Short mmCIF file of C-alpha atoms and ligand atoms in Angstrom, two decimals:
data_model
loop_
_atom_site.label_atom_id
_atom_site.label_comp_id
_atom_site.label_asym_id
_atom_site.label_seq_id
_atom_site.Cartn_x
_atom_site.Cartn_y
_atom_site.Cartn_z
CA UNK A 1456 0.00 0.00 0.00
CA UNK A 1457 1.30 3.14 -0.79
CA UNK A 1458 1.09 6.29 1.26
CA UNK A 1459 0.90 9.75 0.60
CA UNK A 1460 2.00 12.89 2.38
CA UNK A 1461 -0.40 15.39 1.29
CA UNK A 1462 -4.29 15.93 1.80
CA UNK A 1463 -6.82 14.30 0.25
CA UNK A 1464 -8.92 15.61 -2.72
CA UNK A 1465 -11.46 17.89 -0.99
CA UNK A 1466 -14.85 15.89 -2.09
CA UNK A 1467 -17.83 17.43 -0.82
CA UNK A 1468 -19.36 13.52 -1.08
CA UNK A 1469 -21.81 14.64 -3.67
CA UNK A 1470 -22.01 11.39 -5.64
CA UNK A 1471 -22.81 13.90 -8.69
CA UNK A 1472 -19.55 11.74 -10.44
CA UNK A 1473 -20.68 8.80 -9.92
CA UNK A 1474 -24.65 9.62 -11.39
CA UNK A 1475 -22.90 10.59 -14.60
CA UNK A 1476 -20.74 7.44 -15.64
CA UNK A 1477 -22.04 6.91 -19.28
CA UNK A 1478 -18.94 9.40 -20.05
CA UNK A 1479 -16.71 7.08 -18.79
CA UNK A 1480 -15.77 4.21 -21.12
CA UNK A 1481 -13.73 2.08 -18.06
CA UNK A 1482 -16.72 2.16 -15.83
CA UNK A 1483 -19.32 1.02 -18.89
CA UNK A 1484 -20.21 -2.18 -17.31
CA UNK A 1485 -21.01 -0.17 -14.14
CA UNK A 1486 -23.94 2.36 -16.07
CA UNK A 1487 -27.19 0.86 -14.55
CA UNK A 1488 -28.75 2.00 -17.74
CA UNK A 1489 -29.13 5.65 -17.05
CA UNK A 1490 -25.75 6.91 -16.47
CA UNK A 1491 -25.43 6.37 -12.54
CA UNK A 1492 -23.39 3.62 -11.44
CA UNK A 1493 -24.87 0.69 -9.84
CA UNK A 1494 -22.80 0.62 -6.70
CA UNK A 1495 -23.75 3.89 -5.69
CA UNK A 1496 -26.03 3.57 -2.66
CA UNK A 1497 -28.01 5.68 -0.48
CA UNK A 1498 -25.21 7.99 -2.55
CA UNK A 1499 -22.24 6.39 -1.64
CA UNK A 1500 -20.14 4.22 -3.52
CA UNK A 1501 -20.95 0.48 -1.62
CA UNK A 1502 -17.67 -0.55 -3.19
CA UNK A 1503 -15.37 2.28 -2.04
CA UNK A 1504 -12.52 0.28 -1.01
CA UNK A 1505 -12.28 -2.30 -4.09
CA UNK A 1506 -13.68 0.44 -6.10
CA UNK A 1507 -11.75 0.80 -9.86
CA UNK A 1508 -8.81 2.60 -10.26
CA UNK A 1509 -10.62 5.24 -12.39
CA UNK A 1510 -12.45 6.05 -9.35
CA UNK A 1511 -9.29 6.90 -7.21
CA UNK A 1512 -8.18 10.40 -7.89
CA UNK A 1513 -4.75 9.96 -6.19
CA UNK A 1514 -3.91 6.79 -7.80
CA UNK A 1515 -4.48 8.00 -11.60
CA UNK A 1516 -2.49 10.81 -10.43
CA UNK A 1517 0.30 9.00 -9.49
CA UNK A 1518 -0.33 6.72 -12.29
CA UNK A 1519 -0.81 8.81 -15.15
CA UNK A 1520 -1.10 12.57 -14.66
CA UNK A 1521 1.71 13.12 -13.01
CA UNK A 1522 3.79 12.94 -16.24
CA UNK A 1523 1.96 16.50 -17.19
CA UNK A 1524 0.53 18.21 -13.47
CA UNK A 1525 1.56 19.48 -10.62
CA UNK A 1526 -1.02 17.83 -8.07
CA UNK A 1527 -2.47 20.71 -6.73
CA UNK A 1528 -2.90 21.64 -10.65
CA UNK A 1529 -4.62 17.95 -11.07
CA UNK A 1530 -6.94 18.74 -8.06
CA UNK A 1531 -7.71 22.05 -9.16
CA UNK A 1532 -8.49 20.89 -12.68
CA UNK A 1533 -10.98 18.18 -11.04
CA UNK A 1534 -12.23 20.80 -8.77
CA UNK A 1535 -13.87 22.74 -11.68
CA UNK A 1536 -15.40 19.40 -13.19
CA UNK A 1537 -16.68 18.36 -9.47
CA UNK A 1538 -17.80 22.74 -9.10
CA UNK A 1539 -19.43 22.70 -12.76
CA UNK A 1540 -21.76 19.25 -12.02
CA UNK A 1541 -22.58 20.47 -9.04
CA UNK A 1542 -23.32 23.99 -10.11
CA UNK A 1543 -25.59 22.54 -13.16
CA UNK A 1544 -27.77 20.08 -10.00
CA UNK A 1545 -28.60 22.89 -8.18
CA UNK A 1546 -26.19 22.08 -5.47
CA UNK A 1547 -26.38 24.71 -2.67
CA UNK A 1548 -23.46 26.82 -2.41
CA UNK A 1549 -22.62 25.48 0.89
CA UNK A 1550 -22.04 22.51 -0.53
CA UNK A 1551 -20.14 22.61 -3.40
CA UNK A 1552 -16.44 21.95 -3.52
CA UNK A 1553 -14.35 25.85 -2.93
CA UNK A 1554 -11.75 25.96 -5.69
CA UNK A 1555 -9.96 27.78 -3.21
CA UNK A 1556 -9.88 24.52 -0.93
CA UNK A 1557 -6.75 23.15 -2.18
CA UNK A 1558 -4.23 21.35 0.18
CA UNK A 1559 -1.62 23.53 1.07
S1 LIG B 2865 -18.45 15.28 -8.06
FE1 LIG B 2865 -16.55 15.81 -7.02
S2 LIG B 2865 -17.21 16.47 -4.98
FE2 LIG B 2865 -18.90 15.27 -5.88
S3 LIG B 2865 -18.54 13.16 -5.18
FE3 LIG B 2865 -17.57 13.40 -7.20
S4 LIG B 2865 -15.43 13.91 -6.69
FE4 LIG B 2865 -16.64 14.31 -4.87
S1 LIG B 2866 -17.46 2.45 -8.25
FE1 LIG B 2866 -17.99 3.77 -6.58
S2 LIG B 2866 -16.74 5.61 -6.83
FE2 LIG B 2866 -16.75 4.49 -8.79
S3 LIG B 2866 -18.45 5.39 -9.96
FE3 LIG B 2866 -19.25 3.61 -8.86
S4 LIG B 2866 -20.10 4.43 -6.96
FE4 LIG B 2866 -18.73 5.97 -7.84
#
């Protein structure tokens, strides 16, 4: 197991990601039929620790866009995707992600 010594990636636990799948061609045979993926429950993924590798923000950093990002430029850049779903649900203010929230 690898460990990191940085913050996490400030999710705000939305599940918004996870309800819009049918974009992402690794999690296909995950789509339930209308874009949200069947292991999310109650809105959480059910699978979170054995969850794919596409689903682990720190691990396809390390894996792949670390070759072209800073991290805090990775998290920033996921930020706006997480800030942008959530702005286009209706999500209150409150809780959407800050794009100001980056680990320090
Ligand atoms: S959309 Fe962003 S903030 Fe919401 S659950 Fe997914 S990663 Fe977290
Ligand atoms: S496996 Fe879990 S984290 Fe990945 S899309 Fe499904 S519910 Fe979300």
């Amino acid at each position: 197991m690898m460990s990191f010594n940085h913050d996490p990636f400030p999710c705000t636990s939305c599940g918004l990601c996870c309800q819009r799948i049918s974009v992402v061609t690794e999690l296909s045979a995950y789509d339930r039929g209308d874009g949200t993926c069947m292991h999310l429950v109650d809105n959480r993924c059910s699978i979170y620790e054995e969850r794919p590798e596409i689903c682990r923000i720190d691990q396809m950093f390390e894996k792949v866009y670390s070759k072209h990002f800073s991290r805090d430029e990775f998290y920033l850049e996921n930020l706006k995707v997480c800030k942008n779903l959530q702005i286009s649900a209706g999500l209150p203010e409150e809780k959407q992600v800050k794009l100001t929230s980056l680990p320090k």
